[in-house]
mmCIF file of C-alpha atoms in Angstrom:
data_model
loop_
_atom_site.group_PDB
_atom_site.id
_atom_site.type_symbol
_atom_site.label_atom_id
_atom_site.label_comp_id
_atom_site.label_asym_id
_atom_site.label_seq_id
_atom_site.Cartn_x
_atom_site.Cartn_y
_atom_site.Cartn_z
ATOM 1 C CA UNK A 1 130.728 -119.973 206.777
ATOM 2 C CA UNK A 2 128.114 -120.541 204.098
ATOM 3 C CA UNK A 3 128.657 -122.262 200.791
ATOM 4 C CA UNK A 4 126.792 -119.516 198.941
ATOM 5 C CA UNK A 5 128.563 -119.573 195.579
ATOM 6 C CA UNK A 6 129.028 -123.275 194.776
ATOM 7 C CA UNK A 7 125.446 -123.947 193.717
ATOM 8 C CA UNK A 8 124.181 -122.571 190.412
ATOM 9 C CA UNK A 9 120.557 -121.570 189.983
ATOM 10 C CA UNK A 10 119.396 -122.768 186.573
ATOM 11 C CA UNK A 11 116.061 -122.203 184.886
ATOM 12 C CA UNK A 12 114.434 -123.845 181.891
ATOM 13 C CA UNK A 13 111.366 -122.766 179.933
ATOM 14 C CA UNK A 14 109.917 -122.997 176.428
ATOM 15 C CA UNK A 15 108.858 -119.763 174.740
ATOM 16 C CA UNK A 16 107.168 -118.751 171.512
ATOM 17 C CA UNK A 17 108.806 -116.260 169.149
ATOM 18 C CA UNK A 18 106.831 -113.498 170.842
ATOM 19 C CA UNK A 19 108.227 -114.502 174.230
ATOM 20 C CA UNK A 20 105.187 -116.259 175.681
ATOM 21 C CA UNK A 21 105.081 -119.446 177.732
ATOM 22 C CA UNK A 22 101.378 -120.008 177.083
ATOM 23 C CA UNK A 23 98.823 -118.847 174.564
ATOM 24 C CA UNK A 24 95.855 -116.466 174.777
ATOM 25 C CA UNK A 25 93.704 -119.206 176.343
ATOM 26 C CA UNK A 26 95.626 -119.008 179.636
ATOM 27 C CA UNK A 27 97.961 -121.353 181.530
ATOM 28 C CA UNK A 28 96.628 -124.500 179.849
ATOM 29 C CA UNK A 29 96.991 -123.107 176.321
ATOM 30 C CA UNK A 30 100.244 -124.757 175.256
ATOM 31 C CA UNK A 31 99.372 -125.339 171.590
ATOM 32 C CA UNK A 32 102.230 -123.224 170.248
ATOM 33 C CA UNK A 33 104.774 -125.086 172.415
ATOM 34 C CA UNK A 34 103.735 -128.687 173.008
ATOM 35 C CA UNK A 35 104.553 -129.950 169.506
ATOM 36 C CA UNK A 36 108.173 -128.881 169.897
ATOM 37 C CA UNK A 37 108.676 -130.337 173.383
ATOM 38 C CA UNK A 38 109.052 -133.914 172.124
ATOM 39 C CA UNK A 39 111.562 -133.330 169.324
ATOM 40 C CA UNK A 40 115.074 -134.787 169.367
ATOM 41 C CA UNK A 41 116.560 -131.363 170.099
ATOM 42 C CA UNK A 42 114.072 -130.685 172.910
ATOM 43 C CA UNK A 43 114.669 -134.072 174.542
ATOM 44 C CA UNK A 44 118.452 -133.666 174.394
ATOM 45 C CA UNK A 45 118.011 -130.134 175.760
ATOM 46 C CA UNK A 46 115.994 -131.400 178.738
ATOM 47 C CA UNK A 47 118.719 -133.948 179.521
ATOM 48 C CA UNK A 48 121.332 -131.153 179.603
ATOM 49 C CA UNK A 49 119.016 -129.136 181.835
ATOM 50 C CA UNK A 50 118.670 -131.656 184.671
ATOM 51 C CA UNK A 51 121.968 -133.555 184.583
ATOM 52 C CA UNK A 52 123.865 -131.335 187.037
ATOM 53 C CA UNK A 53 120.893 -130.537 189.263
ATOM 54 C CA UNK A 54 120.264 -132.000 192.712
ATOM 55 C CA UNK A 55 117.255 -129.874 193.721
ATOM 56 C CA UNK A 56 114.048 -129.089 191.829
ATOM 57 C CA UNK A 57 112.454 -125.760 192.754
ATOM 58 C CA UNK A 58 108.838 -125.625 191.594
ATOM 59 C CA UNK A 59 105.757 -123.489 191.872
ATOM 60 C CA UNK A 60 102.610 -125.249 193.103
ATOM 61 C CA UNK A 61 100.856 -125.425 189.722
ATOM 62 C CA UNK A 62 103.858 -126.993 188.031
ATOM 63 C CA UNK A 63 104.479 -129.349 190.915
ATOM 64 C CA UNK A 64 100.922 -130.655 190.694
ATOM 65 C CA UNK A 65 101.136 -131.066 186.920
ATOM 66 C CA UNK A 66 104.620 -132.580 186.838
ATOM 67 C CA UNK A 67 104.148 -134.927 189.761
ATOM 68 C CA UNK A 68 100.825 -136.099 188.381
ATOM 69 C CA UNK A 69 102.480 -136.997 185.064
ATOM 70 C CA UNK A 70 106.203 -137.789 185.256
ATOM 71 C CA UNK A 71 106.194 -140.656 187.824
ATOM 72 C CA UNK A 72 104.232 -142.800 185.348
ATOM 73 C CA UNK A 73 106.840 -142.027 182.663
ATOM 74 C CA UNK A 74 109.591 -143.167 185.042
ATOM 75 C CA UNK A 75 107.899 -146.573 185.195
ATOM 76 C CA UNK A 76 107.127 -146.816 181.462
ATOM 77 C CA UNK A 77 109.719 -149.034 179.771
ATOM 78 C CA UNK A 78 108.455 -147.954 176.336
ATOM 79 C CA UNK A 79 109.014 -144.242 177.015
ATOM 80 C CA UNK A 80 111.924 -142.421 175.379
ATOM 81 C CA UNK A 81 115.018 -143.038 177.563
ATOM 82 C CA UNK A 82 115.609 -139.277 177.838
ATOM 83 C CA UNK A 83 112.061 -138.760 179.122
ATOM 84 C CA UNK A 84 112.523 -141.619 181.584
ATOM 85 C CA UNK A 85 115.830 -140.139 182.719
ATOM 86 C CA UNK A 86 114.207 -136.814 183.555
ATOM 87 C CA UNK A 87 111.194 -138.536 185.140
ATOM 88 C CA UNK A 88 113.374 -140.692 187.403
ATOM 89 C CA UNK A 89 115.462 -137.672 188.357
ATOM 90 C CA UNK A 90 112.324 -135.696 189.275
ATOM 91 C CA UNK A 91 110.912 -138.539 191.368
ATOM 92 C CA UNK A 92 114.192 -139.196 193.201
ATOM 93 C CA UNK A 93 115.579 -135.681 193.692
ATOM 94 C CA UNK A 94 114.932 -133.191 196.478
ATOM 95 C CA UNK A 95 111.914 -131.053 195.569
ATOM 96 C CA UNK A 96 111.043 -127.677 197.066
ATOM 97 C CA UNK A 97 107.579 -126.396 196.191
ATOM 98 C CA UNK A 98 106.715 -122.739 196.692
ATOM 99 C CA UNK A 99 103.093 -122.380 197.729
ATOM 100 C CA UNK A 100 100.854 -120.166 199.809
ATOM 101 C CA UNK A 101 98.027 -122.726 199.782
ATOM 102 C CA UNK A 102 99.568 -126.190 200.287
ATOM 103 C CA UNK A 103 100.183 -127.051 203.917
ATOM 104 C CA UNK A 104 101.904 -130.388 203.422
ATOM 105 C CA UNK A 105 103.665 -132.102 200.551
ATOM 106 C CA UNK A 106 101.635 -134.812 198.806
ATOM 107 C CA UNK A 107 104.815 -136.185 197.178
ATOM 108 C CA UNK A 108 107.894 -138.006 198.459
ATOM 109 C CA UNK A 109 111.182 -136.128 198.970
ATOM 110 C CA UNK A 110 109.305 -132.826 198.841
ATOM 111 C CA UNK A 111 108.934 -129.931 201.201
ATOM 112 C CA UNK A 112 106.492 -127.062 200.821
ATOM 113 C CA UNK A 113 107.722 -123.563 201.589
ATOM 114 C CA UNK A 114 105.627 -120.402 201.888
ATOM 115 C CA UNK A 115 108.340 -117.797 201.328
ATOM 116 C CA UNK A 116 109.648 -115.546 198.545
ATOM 117 C CA UNK A 117 111.627 -117.414 195.870
ATOM 118 C CA UNK A 118 114.722 -115.266 196.484
ATOM 119 C CA UNK A 119 114.780 -116.195 200.191
ATOM 120 C CA UNK A 120 114.358 -119.900 199.423
ATOM 121 C CA UNK A 121 117.193 -119.802 196.881
ATOM 122 C CA UNK A 122 119.481 -118.039 199.384
ATOM 123 C CA UNK A 123 118.803 -120.820 201.884
ATOM 124 C CA UNK A 124 119.322 -123.573 199.290
ATOM 125 C CA UNK A 125 122.594 -122.022 198.102
ATOM 126 C CA UNK A 126 123.866 -121.981 201.683
ATOM 127 C CA UNK A 127 123.266 -125.706 202.100
ATOM 128 C CA UNK A 128 123.870 -128.708 199.881
ATOM 129 C CA UNK A 129 125.582 -129.183 196.540
ATOM 130 C CA UNK A 130 124.648 -129.351 192.865
ATOM 131 C CA UNK A 131 122.518 -127.076 190.739
ATOM 132 C CA UNK A 132 119.083 -125.826 191.769
ATOM 133 C CA UNK A 133 116.770 -126.259 188.766
ATOM 134 C CA UNK A 134 113.593 -124.273 188.193
ATOM 135 C CA UNK A 135 111.987 -126.206 185.337
ATOM 136 C CA UNK A 136 109.141 -124.390 183.563
ATOM 137 C CA UNK A 137 107.751 -122.728 186.710
ATOM 138 C CA UNK A 138 107.321 -119.288 185.168
ATOM 139 C CA UNK A 139 106.251 -117.497 188.365
ATOM 140 C CA UNK A 140 109.391 -118.707 190.154
ATOM 141 C CA UNK A 141 111.657 -117.889 187.179
ATOM 142 C CA UNK A 142 110.173 -114.377 186.970
ATOM 143 C CA UNK A 143 110.801 -113.748 190.670
ATOM 144 C CA UNK A 144 114.397 -114.951 190.391
ATOM 145 C CA UNK A 145 115.038 -112.884 187.248
ATOM 146 C CA UNK A 146 113.713 -109.833 189.109
ATOM 147 C CA UNK A 147 116.188 -110.566 191.939
ATOM 148 C CA UNK A 148 119.014 -111.339 189.451
ATOM 149 C CA UNK A 149 119.531 -114.773 191.002
ATOM 150 C CA UNK A 150 119.565 -116.972 187.883
ATOM 151 C CA UNK A 151 123.023 -118.157 186.805
ATOM 152 C CA UNK A 152 122.017 -120.207 183.757
ATOM 153 C CA UNK A 153 118.972 -119.859 181.524
ATOM 154 C CA UNK A 154 117.902 -122.708 179.242
ATOM 155 C CA UNK A 155 115.380 -121.681 176.587
ATOM 156 C CA UNK A 156 113.551 -123.690 173.946
ATOM 157 C CA UNK A 157 112.365 -121.202 171.337
ATOM 158 C CA UNK A 158 109.357 -122.480 169.384
ATOM 159 C CA UNK A 159 108.852 -120.990 165.896
ATOM 160 C CA UNK A 160 105.301 -119.759 166.413
ATOM 161 C CA UNK A 161 103.772 -116.442 167.408
ATOM 162 C CA UNK A 162 101.101 -117.030 170.044
ATOM 163 C CA UNK A 163 99.663 -113.516 169.733
ATOM 164 C CA UNK A 164 98.554 -113.501 173.355
ATOM 165 C CA UNK A 165 99.290 -115.165 176.671
ATOM 166 C CA UNK A 166 101.811 -114.580 179.408
ATOM 167 C CA UNK A 167 105.317 -113.295 178.717
ATOM 168 C CA UNK A 168 108.400 -114.381 180.638
ATOM 169 C CA UNK A 169 110.363 -111.139 180.373
ATOM 170 C CA UNK A 170 108.213 -108.446 181.928
ATOM 171 C CA UNK A 171 109.089 -104.765 181.819
ATOM 172 C CA UNK A 172 110.986 -103.570 184.875
ATOM 173 C CA UNK A 173 113.507 -106.416 185.151
ATOM 174 C CA UNK A 174 117.009 -105.312 186.157
ATOM 175 C CA UNK A 175 119.357 -105.044 183.188
ATOM 176 C CA UNK A 176 121.718 -107.997 182.795
ATOM 177 C CA UNK A 177 124.210 -109.472 180.339
ATOM 178 C CA UNK A 178 124.289 -113.124 179.233
ATOM 179 C CA UNK A 179 126.771 -115.322 177.369
ATOM 180 C CA UNK A 180 125.521 -117.935 174.887
ATOM 181 C CA UNK A 181 127.113 -121.261 175.834
ATOM 182 C CA UNK A 182 125.063 -123.728 173.766
ATOM 183 C CA UNK A 183 122.726 -123.636 170.808
ATOM 184 C CA UNK A 184 121.101 -126.293 168.676
ATOM 185 C CA UNK A 185 118.424 -126.043 165.999
ATOM 186 C CA UNK A 186 115.868 -128.765 165.345
ATOM 187 C CA UNK A 187 114.191 -129.883 162.150
ATOM 188 C CA UNK A 188 110.974 -128.014 162.978
ATOM 189 C CA UNK A 189 112.864 -124.761 163.518
ATOM 190 C CA UNK A 190 112.909 -124.996 167.300
ATOM 191 C CA UNK A 191 116.108 -123.691 168.901
ATOM 192 C CA UNK A 192 117.563 -124.894 172.197
ATOM 193 C CA UNK A 193 119.662 -122.168 173.819
ATOM 194 C CA UNK A 194 121.711 -121.998 177.004
ATOM 195 C CA UNK A 195 122.814 -118.645 178.381
ATOM 196 C CA UNK A 196 125.082 -118.102 181.377
ATOM 197 C CA UNK A 197 124.765 -114.915 183.374
ATOM 198 C CA UNK A 198 127.842 -112.736 182.827
ATOM 199 C CA UNK A 199 128.748 -111.363 186.245
#
């Protein structure tokens, strides 16, 4: 018998008012988002995002960026305690990286899987405990939204219109209903939202 319902799949991403997770300059164009990611509301939001999670599910690009940056934050005694908390969690937790190009994991406690996100999530839900967190890996979040496998969606809405760039919610997604379970507005107008999938 599989334990296929105990684990929640949660996803977290920051979006502009026009629904984009990067600007017209491509994946590295985070100008409309980065200034809001270090606010009090955003840092508290990130803490809520990872606290119940025991597995990080990442795309290759995010894994390389995160694991090149966050381990140094985990060691930095001057860093914000909330940033250090997330950094230590990311270093210590089980990480599953979806990639068609990596053949071995260059990080500790990490395995690389070349398989569709939906299949990997089905396997993870059948084994282990705790939430499975997809943090900012848009390609993975998109695939799981398309398969209707996300149970909780954490969004940080940044009060800027990027005017170009990649959108999270593409046309053709299956229709779904969500219940707002948390919201908080920051001084810059950023809004942290948590939605649970109504099933």
